[in-house]
Tab-separated table of C-alpha atoms and ligand atoms in Angstrom:
chain	number	residue	atom	x	y	z
A	1	UNK	CA	-2.319	13.255	9.272
A	2	UNK	CA	-5.041	10.934	7.714
A	3	UNK	CA	-8.362	10.858	9.573
A	4	UNK	CA	-11.060	8.633	8.669
A	5	UNK	CA	-14.635	9.114	10.493
A	6	UNK	CA	-17.601	6.909	10.030
A	7	UNK	CA	-16.267	5.854	6.688
A	8	UNK	CA	-18.924	3.435	4.739
A	9	UNK	CA	-19.196	2.156	1.459
A	10	UNK	CA	-21.825	0.217	-0.343
A	11	UNK	CA	-21.464	-0.834	-3.864
A	12	UNK	CA	-24.647	-0.615	-5.946
A	13	UNK	CA	-24.675	-4.259	-6.832
A	14	UNK	CA	-23.157	-5.761	-3.559
A	15	UNK	CA	-22.898	-5.885	0.129
A	16	UNK	CA	-21.696	-3.253	2.510
A	17	UNK	CA	-17.955	-3.247	1.985
A	18	UNK	CA	-17.020	-0.936	4.741
A	19	UNK	CA	-18.908	-0.167	7.931
A	20	UNK	CA	-18.183	3.083	9.967
A	21	UNK	CA	-14.372	2.922	10.014
A	22	UNK	CA	-12.717	5.486	12.312
A	23	UNK	CA	-9.033	5.939	12.053
A	24	UNK	CA	-6.364	8.403	12.810
A	25	UNK	CA	-3.059	7.778	11.103
A	26	UNK	CA	-0.056	10.025	12.362
A	27	UNK	CA	2.686	11.012	10.086
A	28	UNK	CA	5.375	8.168	9.689
A	29	UNK	CA	3.330	5.271	10.987
A	30	UNK	CA	3.281	2.220	8.733
A	31	UNK	CA	-0.158	0.479	8.947
A	32	UNK	CA	-0.849	-3.193	7.788
A	33	UNK	CA	-4.386	-3.870	6.791
A	34	UNK	CA	-5.138	-7.602	7.540
A	35	UNK	CA	-8.436	-9.570	7.056
A	36	UNK	CA	-9.883	-12.406	4.794
A	37	UNK	CA	-10.604	-11.829	1.211
A	38	UNK	CA	-13.593	-9.570	0.809
A	39	UNK	CA	-13.310	-7.910	4.180
A	40	UNK	CA	-12.905	-4.502	2.520
A	41	UNK	CA	-9.208	-3.916	2.329
A	42	UNK	CA	-8.858	-2.787	-0.781
A	43	UNK	CA	-12.129	-0.724	-0.705
A	44	UNK	CA	-10.594	1.084	2.138
A	45	UNK	CA	-7.481	2.087	0.399
A	46	UNK	CA	-9.338	3.051	-2.614
A	47	UNK	CA	-11.751	5.212	-0.777
A	48	UNK	CA	-8.758	7.114	0.912
A	49	UNK	CA	-7.549	7.859	-2.612
A	50	UNK	CA	-11.032	8.758	-3.919
A	51	UNK	CA	-10.883	5.919	-6.697
A	52	UNK	CA	-13.833	4.637	-5.016
A	53	UNK	CA	-16.607	7.192	-3.769
A	54	UNK	CA	-17.374	6.587	-0.120
A	55	UNK	CA	-21.198	6.229	0.889
A	56	UNK	CA	-20.639	8.038	4.011
A	57	UNK	CA	-18.219	9.632	6.290
A	58	UNK	CA	-15.180	11.749	6.005
A	59	UNK	CA	-11.675	11.450	4.976
A	60	UNK	CA	-9.301	14.154	6.099
A	61	UNK	CA	-5.707	14.263	4.953
A	62	UNK	CA	-3.882	17.203	6.541
A	63	UNK	CA	-6.902	18.692	7.770
A	64	UNK	CA	-8.450	18.828	4.256
A	65	UNK	CA	-11.806	17.143	3.842
A	66	UNK	CA	-11.236	15.157	0.372
A	67	UNK	CA	-14.827	14.860	-0.233
A	68	UNK	CA	-15.450	18.692	-0.430
A	69	UNK	CA	-12.414	19.103	-2.986
A	70	UNK	CA	-12.782	18.998	-6.855
A	71	UNK	CA	-10.770	19.420	-10.046
A	72	UNK	CA	-7.422	21.023	-9.528
A	73	UNK	CA	-7.536	21.076	-5.831
A	74	UNK	CA	-8.473	17.401	-5.370
A	75	UNK	CA	-5.301	16.496	-8.019
A	76	UNK	CA	-3.129	18.438	-5.653
A	77	UNK	CA	-4.172	16.662	-2.642
A	78	UNK	CA	-4.270	13.412	-4.251
A	79	UNK	CA	-0.411	14.110	-5.301
A	80	UNK	CA	0.345	14.020	-1.582
A	81	UNK	CA	-0.580	10.302	-1.585
A	82	UNK	CA	1.928	7.819	-3.518
A	83	UNK	CA	0.258	4.799	-4.959
A	84	UNK	CA	1.826	1.287	-5.285
A	85	UNK	CA	-0.896	-0.648	-6.845
A	86	UNK	CA	-0.564	-3.603	-9.011
A	87	UNK	CA	-2.672	-2.198	-11.829
A	88	UNK	CA	-0.722	0.850	-11.908
A	89	UNK	CA	1.786	-1.481	-13.278
A	90	UNK	CA	4.826	-0.559	-15.305
A	91	UNK	CA	4.840	0.310	-19.006
A	92	UNK	CA	6.636	-2.756	-20.283
A	93	UNK	CA	8.294	-0.883	-23.325
A	94	UNK	CA	9.778	2.198	-21.384
A	95	UNK	CA	12.846	2.076	-19.545
A	96	UNK	CA	13.190	1.895	-15.623
A	97	UNK	CA	14.157	5.796	-15.531
A	98	UNK	CA	11.212	6.443	-17.985
A	99	UNK	CA	8.940	4.688	-15.829
A	100	UNK	CA	10.232	6.409	-12.673
A	101	UNK	CA	9.846	9.737	-14.404
A	102	UNK	CA	6.231	9.049	-15.143
A	103	UNK	CA	5.582	9.439	-11.431
A	104	UNK	CA	6.176	13.228	-12.410
A	105	UNK	CA	3.166	13.255	-14.641
A	106	UNK	CA	0.887	14.718	-12.075
A	107	UNK	CA	2.755	17.742	-12.232
A	108	UNK	CA	3.536	18.305	-15.682
A	109	UNK	CA	1.528	18.960	-18.843
A	110	UNK	CA	0.543	16.158	-21.385
A	111	UNK	CA	2.756	17.634	-24.033
A	112	UNK	CA	5.707	17.800	-21.930
A	113	UNK	CA	5.334	14.298	-20.531
A	114	UNK	CA	4.467	13.114	-24.125
A	115	UNK	CA	7.730	14.619	-25.460
A	116	UNK	CA	9.430	12.969	-22.282
A	117	UNK	CA	10.867	16.188	-21.401
A	118	UNK	CA	11.599	16.478	-17.573
A	119	UNK	CA	13.342	19.285	-15.561
A	120	UNK	CA	16.913	18.042	-14.741
A	121	UNK	CA	16.253	18.470	-11.032
A	122	UNK	CA	13.365	15.890	-11.414
A	123	UNK	CA	15.786	13.697	-13.549
A	124	UNK	CA	18.504	14.017	-10.721
A	125	UNK	CA	15.778	13.060	-8.044
A	126	UNK	CA	14.865	9.986	-10.095
A	127	UNK	CA	18.202	8.998	-10.256
A	128	UNK	CA	18.814	9.198	-6.566
A	129	UNK	CA	15.487	7.287	-5.698
A	130	UNK	CA	16.912	4.362	-8.056
A	131	UNK	CA	20.053	4.439	-6.432
A	132	UNK	CA	18.137	4.154	-3.214
A	133	UNK	CA	16.127	1.315	-4.112
A	134	UNK	CA	19.061	-0.433	-5.469
A	135	UNK	CA	18.457	-0.117	-9.286
A	136	UNK	CA	21.262	2.110	-10.337
A	137	UNK	CA	22.761	-0.375	-12.748
A	138	UNK	CA	19.266	-1.101	-14.410
A	139	UNK	CA	18.341	2.334	-15.521
A	140	UNK	CA	18.067	1.754	-19.140
A	141	UNK	CA	16.642	-1.590	-18.981
A	142	UNK	CA	13.235	-2.260	-20.183
A	143	UNK	CA	10.399	-2.789	-17.487
A	144	UNK	CA	9.724	-6.123	-19.116
A	145	UNK	CA	13.438	-7.309	-18.528
A	146	UNK	CA	13.028	-7.016	-14.590
A	147	UNK	CA	12.173	-9.537	-12.018
A	148	UNK	CA	8.981	-9.071	-9.895
A	149	UNK	CA	10.926	-7.654	-7.180
A	150	UNK	CA	12.779	-5.139	-9.352
A	151	UNK	CA	9.555	-4.128	-10.748
A	152	UNK	CA	8.077	-3.462	-7.426
A	153	UNK	CA	11.339	-1.300	-6.656
A	154	UNK	CA	10.538	0.734	-9.619
A	155	UNK	CA	6.878	1.100	-8.361
A	156	UNK	CA	8.217	2.304	-5.256
A	157	UNK	CA	10.704	4.921	-6.849
A	158	UNK	CA	7.965	6.123	-8.974
A	159	UNK	CA	5.597	6.745	-6.245
A	160	UNK	CA	8.235	8.609	-4.224
A	161	UNK	CA	9.135	11.005	-7.054
A	162	UNK	CA	5.885	12.737	-6.176
A	163	UNK	CA	7.200	13.469	-2.737
A	164	UNK	CA	4.188	12.115	-1.167
A	165	UNK	CA	3.131	12.149	2.654
A	166	UNK	CA	1.052	8.980	2.593
A	167	UNK	CA	1.838	5.822	0.680
A	168	UNK	CA	-0.975	3.525	-0.459
A	169	UNK	CA	0.199	0.250	-1.024
A	170	UNK	CA	-2.086	-2.762	-2.356
A	171	UNK	CA	-0.918	-6.262	-1.882
A	172	UNK	CA	2.827	-5.316	-2.384
A	173	UNK	CA	3.907	-8.834	-2.289
A	174	UNK	CA	1.288	-10.820	-3.855
A	175	UNK	CA	3.478	-12.172	-6.624
A	176	UNK	CA	6.715	-12.324	-4.870
A	177	UNK	CA	8.598	-15.130	-3.161
A	178	UNK	CA	9.126	-14.968	0.467
A	179	UNK	CA	12.623	-13.613	0.472
A	180	UNK	CA	11.835	-10.796	-2.007
A	181	UNK	CA	8.692	-10.027	-0.098
A	182	UNK	CA	10.562	-9.342	3.051
A	183	UNK	CA	13.233	-7.298	1.207
A	184	UNK	CA	10.505	-5.179	-0.429
A	185	UNK	CA	8.765	-4.780	2.925
A	186	UNK	CA	11.906	-3.866	4.564
A	187	UNK	CA	12.609	-1.225	2.056
A	188	UNK	CA	9.417	0.287	2.232
A	189	UNK	CA	9.771	0.636	6.236
A	190	UNK	CA	13.216	2.047	5.829
A	191	UNK	CA	11.892	4.772	3.441
A	192	UNK	CA	9.015	5.582	5.533
A	193	UNK	CA	11.423	6.147	8.433
A	194	UNK	CA	13.647	8.019	6.290
A	195	UNK	CA	11.091	10.522	5.060
A	196	UNK	CA	8.458	10.188	7.891
A	197	UNK	CA	5.997	8.732	5.419
A	198	UNK	CA	2.931	7.125	6.691
A	199	UNK	CA	1.734	4.138	4.662
A	200	UNK	CA	-1.378	1.963	4.450
A	201	UNK	CA	-0.363	-1.539	3.294
A	202	UNK	CA	-3.136	-3.988	2.373
A	203	UNK	CA	-1.185	-7.315	3.064
A	204	UNK	CA	-2.675	-10.668	2.781
A	205	UNK	CA	0.382	-12.312	5.046
A	206	UNK	CA	-0.133	-11.823	8.633
A	207	UNK	CA	3.346	-12.795	9.405
A	208	UNK	CA	4.872	-10.192	7.084
A	209	UNK	CA	2.527	-7.556	8.668
A	210	UNK	CA	3.456	-8.391	12.028
A	211	UNK	CA	7.299	-8.131	10.981
A	212	UNK	CA	7.012	-4.597	9.312
A	213	UNK	CA	4.097	-2.650	10.608
A	214	UNK	CA	3.941	-0.304	13.576
A	215	UNK	CA	0.477	-0.869	13.842
A	216	UNK	CA	-2.288	-3.419	12.560
A	217	UNK	CA	-5.898	-2.966	11.625
A	218	UNK	CA	-7.945	-6.068	11.230
A	219	UNK	CA	-11.131	-5.930	9.081
A	220	UNK	CA	-13.800	-8.348	8.801
A	221	UNK	CA	-17.037	-8.130	6.775
A	222	UNK	CA	-16.227	-4.412	6.413
A	223	UNK	CA	-15.656	-3.747	10.237
A	224	UNK	CA	-12.862	-2.642	12.157
A	225	UNK	CA	-12.365	-5.523	14.601
A	226	UNK	CA	-8.838	-5.099	15.810
A	227	UNK	CA	-6.606	-1.834	15.963
A	228	UNK	CA	-3.435	-2.415	17.692
A	229	UNK	CA	0.427	-3.332	17.742
A	230	UNK	CA	1.843	-6.224	15.967
A	231	UNK	CA	2.723	-8.002	19.185
A	232	UNK	CA	-0.777	-7.805	20.589
A	233	UNK	CA	-2.166	-10.066	17.614
A	234	UNK	CA	-2.798	-13.602	19.437
A	235	UNK	CA	-4.941	-16.469	18.629
A	236	UNK	CA	-8.176	-14.920	19.900
A	237	UNK	CA	-7.764	-11.593	17.565
A	238	UNK	CA	-6.851	-13.691	14.822
A	239	UNK	CA	-10.041	-15.764	15.285
A	240	UNK	CA	-12.009	-12.318	15.497
A	241	UNK	CA	-10.633	-11.298	12.370
A	242	UNK	CA	-10.530	-14.454	10.239
A	243	UNK	CA	-13.253	-16.544	12.039
A	244	UNK	CA	-13.024	-20.026	13.458
A	245	UNK	CA	-15.340	-21.256	10.894
A	246	UNK	CA	-12.690	-21.083	8.076
A	247	UNK	CA	-9.935	-23.033	9.786
A	248	UNK	CA	-11.182	-26.482	9.011
A	249	UNK	CA	-12.399	-26.213	5.488
A	250	UNK	CA	-9.163	-24.475	4.156
A	251	UNK	CA	-5.958	-25.648	3.240
A	252	UNK	CA	-3.012	-23.977	5.481
A	253	UNK	CA	-1.053	-23.791	2.225
A	254	UNK	CA	-3.495	-21.593	0.541
A	255	UNK	CA	-4.732	-19.483	3.338
A	256	UNK	CA	-2.138	-17.326	5.156
A	257	UNK	CA	-4.481	-16.403	7.767
A	258	UNK	CA	-5.016	-19.953	8.694
A	259	UNK	CA	-1.215	-20.597	8.334
A	260	UNK	CA	-0.652	-17.710	11.108
A	261	UNK	CA	-3.283	-19.077	13.204
A	262	UNK	CA	-1.967	-22.553	13.223
A	263	UNK	CA	1.435	-21.246	13.983
A	264	UNK	CA	0.267	-18.756	16.659
A	265	UNK	CA	-1.467	-21.456	18.326
A	266	UNK	CA	1.753	-23.409	18.740
A	267	UNK	CA	3.668	-20.401	20.060
A	268	UNK	CA	3.378	-16.738	20.673
A	269	UNK	CA	3.158	-14.319	17.740
A	270	UNK	CA	6.507	-12.672	18.746
A	271	UNK	CA	8.128	-16.119	19.038
A	272	UNK	CA	7.007	-17.167	15.603
A	273	UNK	CA	7.952	-13.559	14.262
A	274	UNK	CA	11.379	-14.022	15.890
A	275	UNK	CA	11.738	-17.560	14.395
A	276	UNK	CA	10.915	-15.881	10.903
A	277	UNK	CA	13.520	-13.275	11.135
A	278	UNK	CA	16.374	-15.491	12.336
B	1	ADP	P1	-10.518	-7.146	0.110
B	1	ADP	O1	-9.622	-6.257	-0.413
B	1	ADP	O2	-10.458	-7.236	1.662
B	1	ADP	O3	-10.497	-8.534	-0.496
B	1	ADP	P2	-12.572	-5.730	-1.221
B	1	ADP	O4	-12.605	-4.447	-0.649
B	1	ADP	O5	-12.084	-5.931	-2.525
B	1	ADP	O6	-12.066	-6.626	0.052
B	1	ADP	O7	-14.214	-6.251	-1.095
B	1	ADP	C1	-14.928	-5.830	-0.150
B	1	ADP	C2	-16.498	-6.328	-0.618
B	1	ADP	O8	-16.906	-5.324	-1.546
B	1	ADP	C3	-16.565	-7.573	-0.957
B	1	ADP	O9	-17.786	-8.003	-0.700
B	1	ADP	C4	-16.610	-7.585	-2.590
B	1	ADP	O10	-17.310	-8.477	-3.158
B	1	ADP	C5	-17.194	-6.198	-2.632
B	1	ADP	N1	-16.867	-5.175	-3.825
B	1	ADP	C6	-15.461	-4.831	-4.057
B	1	ADP	N2	-15.449	-4.047	-5.221
B	1	ADP	C7	-16.613	-4.061	-5.561
B	1	ADP	C8	-17.316	-3.662	-6.983
B	1	ADP	N3	-16.427	-2.696	-7.779
B	1	ADP	N4	-18.597	-3.738	-7.157
B	1	ADP	C9	-19.327	-4.471	-6.123
B	1	ADP	N5	-18.865	-4.992	-4.975
B	1	ADP	C10	-17.506	-4.795	-4.756
């Protein structure tokens, strides 16, 4: 479904952020991207969406090479990717329903969206999605009256209104408490199952990645250093991703990578994933 070949990115005034990444993501697979800060996780997601222009390599979605597409055709392909990014935050003064409907903007003309006229079928679909994410009682609330978890649910419903095949999700739980983080990731996973959606989630928390992803990619200094199942993550692999030298200098409370390393050296990843879910 999504195929990356030799994907590399060098920023003009920076290091090489991605080095020859190869990846084949089948439909319906939930992939977690883990790695230390600056490893290239956001850059990878942004290259896929073409928010960032890759320096080399190819990105194919459903067999179409994204780099050769322009204008309307590129917009059409990008619509097949739903984005749940922090900076695509909600419009605070709009209601929950209006925010979700804005996910339809890609399909509609400027004036139509400006006048906030949406086809009845789209409004019905938005309602269904809001019901699915558990916000049916908050349709008319302004976005700024919502909790962090509820805002993230609106973002999910808005992304799904586009009927995407692939979800690109950047740090979905960065500002959420642990319980809400798990609820949001569980919801994302269920929706991917129900709709056969593939997802790439940039996630800081190794434990959450292990609990909710089908597959984990570990990035370090722009290189892919691990590609496997969550249960295959062990201390050696976590060391390969996060680096041994980082352990002593950092505070376990601040660094989720190190936290995971510490926990996993005491017990197997499966055991501590089990402990988390109990
Ligand atoms: P991560 O998401 O894993 O924290 P990023 O993809 O944000 O990593 O960054 C990877 C590398 O690219 C880092 O060295 C970062 O400093 C650099 N980088 C990211 N964005 C830019 C940019 N807009 N300009 C220059 N360098 C950048």
